[in-house]
């Protein structure tokens, strides 16, 4: 069965971005540290057009989970860092240039309608104004027999958890305390089970299944 | 070198107690689930005067870390659930009866002075009105060549982190989301390194070292 998932780096104190995010520092103060573990992995570097990096179980795990994803859902803020009408957006085509690392349909949840954008390598951006739940349904249809990944941010993840749409997820707990910023979890409290732990000195990956009644 | 430590169960969303704590439900709504992993372990049960329980690496780990503790520090609220003058406290001698599981000096941080209380099995309660930092110093002296454990609550842990007094700590991440309650970490942001991961289906224990400049 294809699953609806998310796979997000979080500080030990629960943040997925530091405080005071800007277009220059989209992950906020200290937030870049959340992803130090991933940018060193060979599989991530290859997908982002970079050479080298560490191979091994962590890189393989990332490659395997990424290969299973057939569609992505993300919020407007994660897509471009902007808000409001697209004409005023400093990065209307997103952060990832002409050859984005997704290689799959990406559904962007926004209040501002817009025609789809096609990029190289199989990435298409579709802009969806009917809310996160409807976007996830659309993404599931597009993903076919593959998984649908909620890329973020926290608001989209929380809406998906609240709606009971998430089947499993992984939180990569980075060894940092940010003290302030954007929290991954809100008030949603699904029942969860720990299904896998993978660790390295740089991070511990905690995978959970959402228990549905 | 003896260390100042803490070892606390936390939900995946960062809480060490649920909301709406009462004397009947001191860990708040849902908070009991945070400790389900520990009450099943043989070493915890033995220390709390109960029989049976699971043996194995997790039980051994708990026994080893507990055996290294020479003194405890805790806040008044954790000690008794009460506040204000001791005459009005419903549990002035704490939650743990005449034979507490500490078997060591316990320093209780309170605003209300009181004579020490001696219990069975080597547990003494000393009431300390000069704040958390001074209580930790006192506990370190009492612990000698053993570790000093900050038992909780969150306020005492945060004061110790802010003052740079914590050397290492373990967070046992229970597979639950509480959505609201008492957060373990506040605004303190010491640099930390992941030093050990121990997991079972019921919990994952993340041990960190505080990096001091």
Tab-separated table of C-alpha atoms in Angstrom:
chain	number	residue	atom	x	y	z
A	1	UNK	CA	0.000	0.000	0.000
A	2	UNK	CA	1.367	3.411	-0.868
A	3	UNK	CA	1.701	5.594	2.230
A	4	UNK	CA	1.387	9.270	3.050
A	5	UNK	CA	4.581	10.184	4.872
A	6	UNK	CA	6.816	12.981	6.006
A	7	UNK	CA	10.525	12.909	6.723
A	8	UNK	CA	11.778	15.996	8.511
A	9	UNK	CA	14.811	17.125	10.519
A	10	UNK	CA	13.987	18.446	13.980
A	11	UNK	CA	16.085	19.838	16.814
A	12	UNK	CA	15.997	17.956	20.116
A	13	UNK	CA	13.733	20.703	21.430
A	14	UNK	CA	11.218	20.254	18.638
A	15	UNK	CA	11.978	22.928	16.039
A	16	UNK	CA	12.265	22.491	12.264
A	17	UNK	CA	13.519	26.059	11.772
A	18	UNK	CA	15.115	28.629	14.005
A	19	UNK	CA	13.638	32.054	14.794
A	20	UNK	CA	13.646	35.104	12.493
A	21	UNK	CA	13.625	33.392	9.099
A	22	UNK	CA	14.429	35.646	6.139
A	23	UNK	CA	14.827	35.097	2.412
A	24	UNK	CA	18.593	35.046	2.998
A	25	UNK	CA	18.257	32.643	5.938
A	26	UNK	CA	15.098	30.648	5.194
A	27	UNK	CA	15.679	28.204	8.053
A	28	UNK	CA	16.050	30.983	10.609
A	29	UNK	CA	18.855	31.522	13.085
A	30	UNK	CA	20.759	28.281	13.622
A	31	UNK	CA	18.383	26.347	11.393
A	32	UNK	CA	21.044	25.305	8.865
A	33	UNK	CA	22.475	22.985	11.523
A	34	UNK	CA	19.333	20.869	11.247
A	35	UNK	CA	20.458	19.632	7.842
A	36	UNK	CA	24.186	19.227	8.356
A	37	UNK	CA	23.700	15.466	8.553
A	38	UNK	CA	22.037	15.241	5.152
A	39	UNK	CA	24.222	17.487	3.012
A	40	UNK	CA	27.185	15.211	3.749
A	41	UNK	CA	25.472	12.094	2.357
A	42	UNK	CA	26.369	10.826	-1.122
A	43	UNK	CA	22.760	10.076	-2.098
A	44	UNK	CA	21.597	13.590	-1.183
A	45	UNK	CA	24.529	15.189	-2.996
A	46	UNK	CA	23.908	13.195	-6.154
A	47	UNK	CA	20.229	14.193	-6.175
A	48	UNK	CA	21.221	17.846	-5.749
A	49	UNK	CA	23.831	17.761	-8.516
A	50	UNK	CA	26.842	17.665	-6.214
A	51	UNK	CA	29.711	15.197	-6.139
A	52	UNK	CA	31.191	13.094	-3.378
A	53	UNK	CA	29.784	12.589	0.096
A	54	UNK	CA	29.536	9.677	2.478
A	55	UNK	CA	28.161	6.353	1.353
A	56	UNK	CA	26.853	3.742	3.791
A	57	UNK	CA	23.618	2.736	5.555
A	58	UNK	CA	22.410	6.308	6.153
A	59	UNK	CA	22.944	7.328	2.538
A	60	UNK	CA	21.266	4.113	1.369
A	61	UNK	CA	18.298	4.687	3.691
A	62	UNK	CA	17.791	8.168	2.287
A	63	UNK	CA	18.034	6.910	-1.279
A	64	UNK	CA	15.555	4.098	-0.629
A	65	UNK	CA	12.928	6.315	0.976
A	66	UNK	CA	13.338	8.985	-1.708
A	67	UNK	CA	13.006	6.420	-4.492
A	68	UNK	CA	9.619	5.358	-3.096
A	69	UNK	CA	8.131	8.860	-3.339
A	70	UNK	CA	5.742	9.468	-6.242
A	71	UNK	CA	4.531	12.976	-5.317
A	72	UNK	CA	5.231	15.792	-2.898
A	73	UNK	CA	3.052	18.300	-1.074
A	74	UNK	CA	4.490	21.499	0.348
A	75	UNK	CA	3.367	24.878	1.620
A	76	UNK	CA	3.903	28.115	-0.297
A	77	UNK	CA	6.383	29.400	2.284
A	78	UNK	CA	8.533	26.310	1.939
A	79	UNK	CA	8.316	26.516	-1.849
A	80	UNK	CA	9.501	30.078	-2.299
A	81	UNK	CA	9.851	31.768	1.101
A	82	UNK	CA	7.267	34.253	-0.108
A	83	UNK	CA	3.639	35.094	0.528
A	84	UNK	CA	0.890	37.098	-1.144
A	85	UNK	CA	0.428	37.441	-4.915
A	86	UNK	CA	2.967	35.605	-7.078
A	87	UNK	CA	3.880	38.830	-8.901
A	88	UNK	CA	5.561	40.052	-5.706
A	89	UNK	CA	7.363	36.784	-4.940
A	90	UNK	CA	11.168	37.062	-5.053
A	91	UNK	CA	11.482	33.359	-5.980
A	92	UNK	CA	8.268	32.531	-7.845
A	93	UNK	CA	9.785	29.326	-9.249
A	94	UNK	CA	10.956	28.059	-5.871
A	95	UNK	CA	14.354	27.549	-4.301
A	96	UNK	CA	15.553	24.742	-6.511
A	97	UNK	CA	16.266	26.226	-9.935
A	98	UNK	CA	15.580	24.603	-13.308
A	99	UNK	CA	16.533	21.048	-12.311
A	100	UNK	CA	14.887	20.479	-8.912
A	101	UNK	CA	15.706	17.381	-6.829
A	102	UNK	CA	12.117	16.092	-6.720
A	103	UNK	CA	11.764	14.332	-10.110
A	104	UNK	CA	8.039	14.000	-9.396
A	105	UNK	CA	4.864	16.114	-9.227
A	106	UNK	CA	4.967	18.705	-6.444
A	107	UNK	CA	1.701	20.165	-5.154
A	108	UNK	CA	2.134	23.607	-3.633
A	109	UNK	CA	-0.583	24.723	-1.206
A	110	UNK	CA	-1.243	28.438	-1.685
A	111	UNK	CA	-4.004	31.023	-1.475
A	112	UNK	CA	-2.980	32.439	-4.848
A	113	UNK	CA	-3.982	30.569	-8.019
A	114	UNK	CA	-1.419	30.048	-10.730
A	115	UNK	CA	-0.785	27.916	-13.796
A	116	UNK	CA	1.404	24.803	-13.352
A	117	UNK	CA	5.147	25.075	-13.988
A	118	UNK	CA	7.165	22.307	-15.596
A	119	UNK	CA	10.855	21.875	-14.742
A	120	UNK	CA	13.561	19.492	-15.913
A	121	UNK	CA	13.874	15.902	-14.724
A	122	UNK	CA	10.206	15.191	-14.144
A	123	UNK	CA	9.443	17.876	-11.563
A	124	UNK	CA	6.165	19.715	-12.079
A	125	UNK	CA	4.812	22.362	-9.724
A	126	UNK	CA	1.029	22.456	-9.424
A	127	UNK	CA	-0.516	25.236	-7.344
A	128	UNK	CA	-3.428	24.216	-5.239
A	129	UNK	CA	-5.823	26.619	-3.543
A	130	UNK	CA	-8.251	24.155	-1.907
A	131	UNK	CA	-6.160	23.504	1.204
A	132	UNK	CA	-3.717	20.892	2.421
A	133	UNK	CA	-6.123	17.982	2.688
A	134	UNK	CA	-7.324	18.317	-0.872
A	135	UNK	CA	-3.742	18.763	-2.091
A	136	UNK	CA	-2.739	15.527	-0.380
A	137	UNK	CA	-5.612	13.692	-2.035
A	138	UNK	CA	-4.517	15.066	-5.396
A	139	UNK	CA	-0.911	14.079	-4.722
A	140	UNK	CA	-1.955	10.546	-3.766
A	141	UNK	CA	-3.713	10.162	-7.064
A	142	UNK	CA	-0.632	11.435	-8.889
A	143	UNK	CA	1.704	9.176	-6.895
A	144	UNK	CA	-0.094	6.011	-8.025
A	145	UNK	CA	1.512	3.034	-6.327
A	146	UNK	CA	4.276	5.158	-4.787
A	147	UNK	CA	4.316	7.158	-1.543
A	148	UNK	CA	3.182	10.741	-1.095
A	149	UNK	CA	5.638	12.844	0.903
A	150	UNK	CA	4.622	15.932	2.822
A	151	UNK	CA	7.749	18.014	2.422
A	152	UNK	CA	6.657	20.720	4.900
A	153	UNK	CA	6.370	23.134	6.463
A	154	UNK	CA	5.000	22.490	9.911
A	155	UNK	CA	1.546	23.853	9.144
A	156	UNK	CA	0.989	21.380	6.298
A	157	UNK	CA	2.307	18.500	8.426
A	158	UNK	CA	-0.007	19.430	11.286
A	159	UNK	CA	-3.028	19.746	9.011
A	160	UNK	CA	-2.266	16.304	7.583
A	161	UNK	CA	-1.862	14.770	11.065
A	162	UNK	CA	-5.071	16.403	12.282
A	163	UNK	CA	-6.947	15.068	9.267
A	164	UNK	CA	-5.674	11.530	9.930
A	165	UNK	CA	-3.972	11.434	6.531
A	166	UNK	CA	-0.430	10.474	7.636
A	167	UNK	CA	0.425	6.766	7.643
A	168	UNK	CA	4.032	6.886	8.794
A	169	UNK	CA	6.759	9.440	9.292
A	170	UNK	CA	10.388	9.859	10.170
A	171	UNK	CA	11.848	12.550	12.397
A	172	UNK	CA	15.610	13.014	12.140
A	173	UNK	CA	16.598	14.472	15.507
A	174	UNK	CA	19.657	16.674	15.062
A	175	UNK	CA	21.872	17.142	18.135
A	176	UNK	CA	21.067	20.805	18.613
A	177	UNK	CA	18.845	22.947	20.797
A	178	UNK	CA	17.413	25.967	18.987
A	179	UNK	CA	15.441	27.468	21.876
A	180	UNK	CA	12.954	29.175	19.575
A	181	UNK	CA	11.603	28.930	16.045
A	182	UNK	CA	9.020	26.864	14.170
A	183	UNK	CA	7.778	23.757	15.976
A	184	UNK	CA	7.093	20.605	13.969
A	185	UNK	CA	4.208	19.335	16.077
A	186	UNK	CA	1.197	21.344	17.121
A	187	UNK	CA	-1.796	20.159	19.042
A	188	UNK	CA	-2.369	17.012	17.032
A	189	UNK	CA	-1.988	13.834	19.042
A	190	UNK	CA	-2.343	10.742	16.872
A	191	UNK	CA	-1.395	7.446	18.482
A	192	UNK	CA	2.047	6.443	17.191
A	193	UNK	CA	4.384	3.450	17.358
A	194	UNK	CA	8.160	3.512	17.039
A	195	UNK	CA	9.063	1.244	14.124
A	196	UNK	CA	12.744	1.914	13.370
A	197	UNK	CA	15.780	3.694	14.796
A	198	UNK	CA	18.861	4.462	12.685
A	199	UNK	CA	21.614	6.555	14.196
A	200	UNK	CA	24.982	8.062	13.446
A	201	UNK	CA	26.997	10.489	15.580
A	202	UNK	CA	25.429	13.338	13.586
A	203	UNK	CA	21.739	12.473	13.940
A	204	UNK	CA	19.207	9.858	15.026
A	205	UNK	CA	16.384	8.904	12.667
A	206	UNK	CA	13.176	7.904	14.444
A	207	UNK	CA	10.522	6.285	12.287
A	208	UNK	CA	6.927	6.009	13.484
A	209	UNK	CA	3.728	4.431	12.274
A	210	UNK	CA	0.443	6.245	12.922
A	211	UNK	CA	-1.969	3.808	14.579
A	212	UNK	CA	-5.427	4.169	13.074
A	213	UNK	CA	-8.535	2.825	14.780
B	1	UNK	CA	35.123	12.895	36.885
B	2	UNK	CA	31.700	12.918	38.512
B	3	UNK	CA	29.115	14.543	36.252
B	4	UNK	CA	26.008	16.641	36.676
B	5	UNK	CA	23.312	14.873	34.678
B	6	UNK	CA	19.626	14.523	34.061
B	7	UNK	CA	17.711	11.563	32.693
B	8	UNK	CA	14.139	12.370	31.754
B	9	UNK	CA	11.318	10.897	29.679
B	10	UNK	CA	9.954	13.220	27.015
B	11	UNK	CA	7.222	12.920	24.403
B	12	UNK	CA	8.252	13.215	20.756
B	13	UNK	CA	6.789	16.721	20.791
B	14	UNK	CA	8.948	17.800	23.738
B	15	UNK	CA	6.770	17.482	26.835
B	16	UNK	CA	7.692	15.892	30.164
B	17	UNK	CA	4.146	16.194	31.507
B	18	UNK	CA	0.750	16.641	29.917
B	19	UNK	CA	-1.563	19.601	30.513
B	20	UNK	CA	-3.731	20.174	33.585
B	21	UNK	CA	-1.638	18.424	36.234
B	22	UNK	CA	-3.408	17.789	39.550
B	23	UNK	CA	-2.461	16.054	42.797
B	24	UNK	CA	-4.382	13.027	41.536
B	25	UNK	CA	-2.712	13.194	38.114
B	26	UNK	CA	0.680	14.800	38.754
B	27	UNK	CA	1.950	14.141	35.229
B	28	UNK	CA	-1.067	15.802	33.650
B	29	UNK	CA	-3.383	14.415	30.992
B	30	UNK	CA	-1.673	11.581	29.145
B	31	UNK	CA	1.571	12.076	31.068
B	32	UNK	CA	1.608	8.605	32.610
B	33	UNK	CA	2.360	7.200	29.151
B	34	UNK	CA	5.773	8.881	29.321
B	35	UNK	CA	6.881	6.360	31.907
B	36	UNK	CA	5.297	3.174	30.606
B	37	UNK	CA	8.682	2.019	29.356
B	38	UNK	CA	10.343	2.292	32.766
B	39	UNK	CA	7.747	0.734	35.048
B	40	UNK	CA	8.071	-2.543	33.130
B	41	UNK	CA	11.820	-2.836	33.763
B	42	UNK	CA	13.096	-5.222	36.456
B	43	UNK	CA	15.701	-2.785	37.797
B	44	UNK	CA	13.119	-0.011	38.257
B	45	UNK	CA	10.648	-2.369	39.889
B	46	UNK	CA	13.228	-3.671	42.334
B	47	UNK	CA	14.186	-0.121	43.338
B	48	UNK	CA	10.533	0.723	43.881
B	49	UNK	CA	9.821	-2.388	45.975
B	50	UNK	CA	8.007	-4.267	43.222
B	51	UNK	CA	8.682	-7.737	41.876
B	52	UNK	CA	9.203	-9.051	38.360
B	53	UNK	CA	9.704	-6.993	35.243
B	54	UNK	CA	11.839	-7.277	32.149
B	55	UNK	CA	15.560	-7.889	32.411
B	56	UNK	CA	17.977	-7.129	29.560
B	57	UNK	CA	20.091	-4.271	28.221
B	58	UNK	CA	17.557	-1.527	28.994
B	59	UNK	CA	17.087	-2.666	32.583
B	60	UNK	CA	20.870	-2.975	32.991
B	61	UNK	CA	21.430	0.502	31.558
B	62	UNK	CA	18.971	1.992	34.020
B	63	UNK	CA	20.562	0.139	36.919
B	64	UNK	CA	24.065	1.248	35.905
B	65	UNK	CA	23.197	4.913	35.583
B	66	UNK	CA	21.210	4.890	38.824
B	67	UNK	CA	24.072	3.214	40.702
B	68	UNK	CA	26.388	6.075	39.687
B	69	UNK	CA	24.183	8.754	41.269
B	70	UNK	CA	25.392	10.145	44.594
B	71	UNK	CA	22.858	12.951	45.060
B	72	UNK	CA	19.662	14.310	43.513
B	73	UNK	CA	18.281	17.805	43.009
B	74	UNK	CA	14.577	18.395	42.405
B	75	UNK	CA	12.055	21.197	42.485
B	76	UNK	CA	9.385	21.526	45.148
B	77	UNK	CA	6.598	20.759	42.685
B	78	UNK	CA	8.208	17.512	41.665
B	79	UNK	CA	8.822	16.615	45.293
B	80	UNK	CA	5.296	16.979	46.600
B	81	UNK	CA	3.067	18.456	43.903
B	82	UNK	CA	2.460	21.353	46.288
B	83	UNK	CA	3.425	24.989	46.586
B	84	UNK	CA	3.385	27.661	49.263
B	85	UNK	CA	4.029	27.033	52.993
B	86	UNK	CA	4.721	23.422	53.952
B	87	UNK	CA	1.871	23.467	56.500
B	88	UNK	CA	-0.586	23.566	53.589
B	89	UNK	CA	1.157	20.867	51.538
B	90	UNK	CA	-0.941	17.728	51.024
B	91	UNK	CA	2.221	15.572	50.674
B	92	UNK	CA	4.867	17.363	52.758
B	93	UNK	CA	7.083	14.270	52.793
B	94	UNK	CA	6.963	13.790	49.031
B	95	UNK	CA	5.427	11.151	46.777
B	96	UNK	CA	7.623	8.246	47.744
B	97	UNK	CA	6.634	7.217	51.301
B	98	UNK	CA	8.983	6.072	54.050
B	99	UNK	CA	11.341	4.058	51.845
B	100	UNK	CA	12.014	6.242	48.804
B	101	UNK	CA	13.850	4.889	45.753
B	102	UNK	CA	16.700	7.428	45.916
B	103	UNK	CA	18.988	5.915	48.603
B	104	UNK	CA	20.991	9.152	48.522
B	105	UNK	CA	20.732	12.798	49.594
B	106	UNK	CA	17.963	14.685	47.782
B	107	UNK	CA	18.112	18.490	47.640
B	108	UNK	CA	14.693	20.062	47.198
B	109	UNK	CA	14.644	23.598	45.775
B	110	UNK	CA	11.905	25.598	47.499
B	111	UNK	CA	11.036	29.116	48.595
B	112	UNK	CA	9.943	27.821	52.016
B	113	UNK	CA	12.616	26.893	54.586
B	114	UNK	CA	12.273	23.636	56.482
B	115	UNK	CA	14.351	21.246	58.571
B	116	UNK	CA	15.813	18.179	56.783
B	117	UNK	CA	13.847	14.927	56.759
B	118	UNK	CA	15.500	11.522	57.021
B	119	UNK	CA	13.884	8.479	55.432
B	120	UNK	CA	14.788	4.799	55.281
B	121	UNK	CA	17.451	3.366	53.015
B	122	UNK	CA	19.780	6.361	52.937
B	123	UNK	CA	17.399	8.945	51.474
B	124	UNK	CA	17.551	12.369	53.133
B	125	UNK	CA	15.546	15.380	52.001
B	126	UNK	CA	17.278	18.726	52.456
B	127	UNK	CA	15.300	21.862	51.647
B	128	UNK	CA	17.228	24.547	49.905
B	129	UNK	CA	16.059	28.137	49.504
B	130	UNK	CA	19.050	29.650	47.674
B	131	UNK	CA	17.999	28.587	44.199
B	132	UNK	CA	18.765	25.749	41.794
B	133	UNK	CA	22.396	26.625	41.078
B	134	UNK	CA	23.348	26.672	44.750
B	135	UNK	CA	21.420	23.447	45.351
B	136	UNK	CA	23.354	21.747	42.557
B	137	UNK	CA	26.653	22.889	44.070
B	138	UNK	CA	25.559	21.508	47.438
B	139	UNK	CA	24.482	18.230	45.828
B	140	UNK	CA	27.834	17.908	44.026
B	141	UNK	CA	29.641	18.213	47.330
B	142	UNK	CA	27.349	15.576	48.855
B	143	UNK	CA	27.744	13.244	45.861
B	144	UNK	CA	31.517	13.053	46.280
B	145	UNK	CA	32.960	10.969	43.461
B	146	UNK	CA	29.511	9.989	42.173
B	147	UNK	CA	27.189	11.822	39.773
B	148	UNK	CA	24.631	14.467	40.664
B	149	UNK	CA	21.270	13.890	39.013
B	150	UNK	CA	18.791	16.668	38.359
B	151	UNK	CA	15.541	14.766	38.804
B	152	UNK	CA	13.324	17.609	37.538
B	153	UNK	CA	11.129	19.428	36.870
B	154	UNK	CA	11.721	21.354	33.707
B	155	UNK	CA	12.419	24.636	35.480
B	156	UNK	CA	15.319	23.161	37.473
B	157	UNK	CA	16.717	21.461	34.358
B	158	UNK	CA	16.540	24.707	32.388
B	159	UNK	CA	18.191	26.701	35.168
B	160	UNK	CA	21.005	24.146	35.289
B	161	UNK	CA	21.459	24.233	31.495
B	162	UNK	CA	21.438	28.021	31.454
B	163	UNK	CA	24.063	28.129	34.190
B	164	UNK	CA	26.310	25.730	32.256
B	165	UNK	CA	26.178	23.182	35.072
B	166	UNK	CA	25.039	20.120	33.093
B	167	UNK	CA	27.776	17.793	31.779
B	168	UNK	CA	25.667	15.137	30.104
B	169	UNK	CA	22.058	14.065	29.905
B	170	UNK	CA	19.731	11.439	28.549
B	171	UNK	CA	16.315	12.035	27.048
B	172	UNK	CA	14.113	8.966	26.726
B	173	UNK	CA	11.764	9.788	23.854
B	174	UNK	CA	8.462	7.996	24.392
B	175	UNK	CA	6.403	7.257	21.258
B	176	UNK	CA	3.608	9.661	22.098
B	177	UNK	CA	2.484	13.145	21.126
B	178	UNK	CA	0.949	15.095	24.026
B	179	UNK	CA	0.135	18.311	22.152
B	180	UNK	CA	0.330	20.439	25.292
B	181	UNK	CA	1.860	20.400	28.764
B	182	UNK	CA	5.240	21.120	30.342
B	183	UNK	CA	8.164	21.398	27.925
B	184	UNK	CA	11.548	19.996	28.945
B	185	UNK	CA	13.654	22.559	27.119
B	186	UNK	CA	13.256	26.300	27.325
B	187	UNK	CA	15.391	28.947	25.720
B	188	UNK	CA	18.730	27.448	26.726
B	189	UNK	CA	20.864	26.407	23.784
B	190	UNK	CA	24.062	24.697	24.924
B	191	UNK	CA	26.092	22.966	22.227
B	192	UNK	CA	25.484	19.224	22.493
B	193	UNK	CA	26.837	16.000	20.979
B	194	UNK	CA	24.974	12.727	20.599
B	195	UNK	CA	26.993	10.082	22.465
B	196	UNK	CA	24.729	7.018	22.685
B	197	UNK	CA	21.454	5.641	21.350
B	198	UNK	CA	19.665	2.710	22.988
B	199	UNK	CA	16.249	1.727	21.721
B	200	UNK	CA	13.434	-0.711	22.253
B	201	UNK	CA	9.993	-0.725	20.646
B	202	UNK	CA	8.720	1.216	23.675
B	203	UNK	CA	11.203	4.085	23.764
B	204	UNK	CA	14.480	5.455	22.408
B	205	UNK	CA	17.115	6.712	24.832
B	206	UNK	CA	19.236	9.560	23.454
B	207	UNK	CA	22.313	10.441	25.460
B	208	UNK	CA	24.116	13.748	24.904
B	209	UNK	CA	27.260	15.425	26.145
B	210	UNK	CA	27.223	19.184	26.703
B	211	UNK	CA	30.183	20.693	24.837
B	212	UNK	CA	31.872	23.328	26.975
B	213	UNK	CA	34.254	25.910	25.544
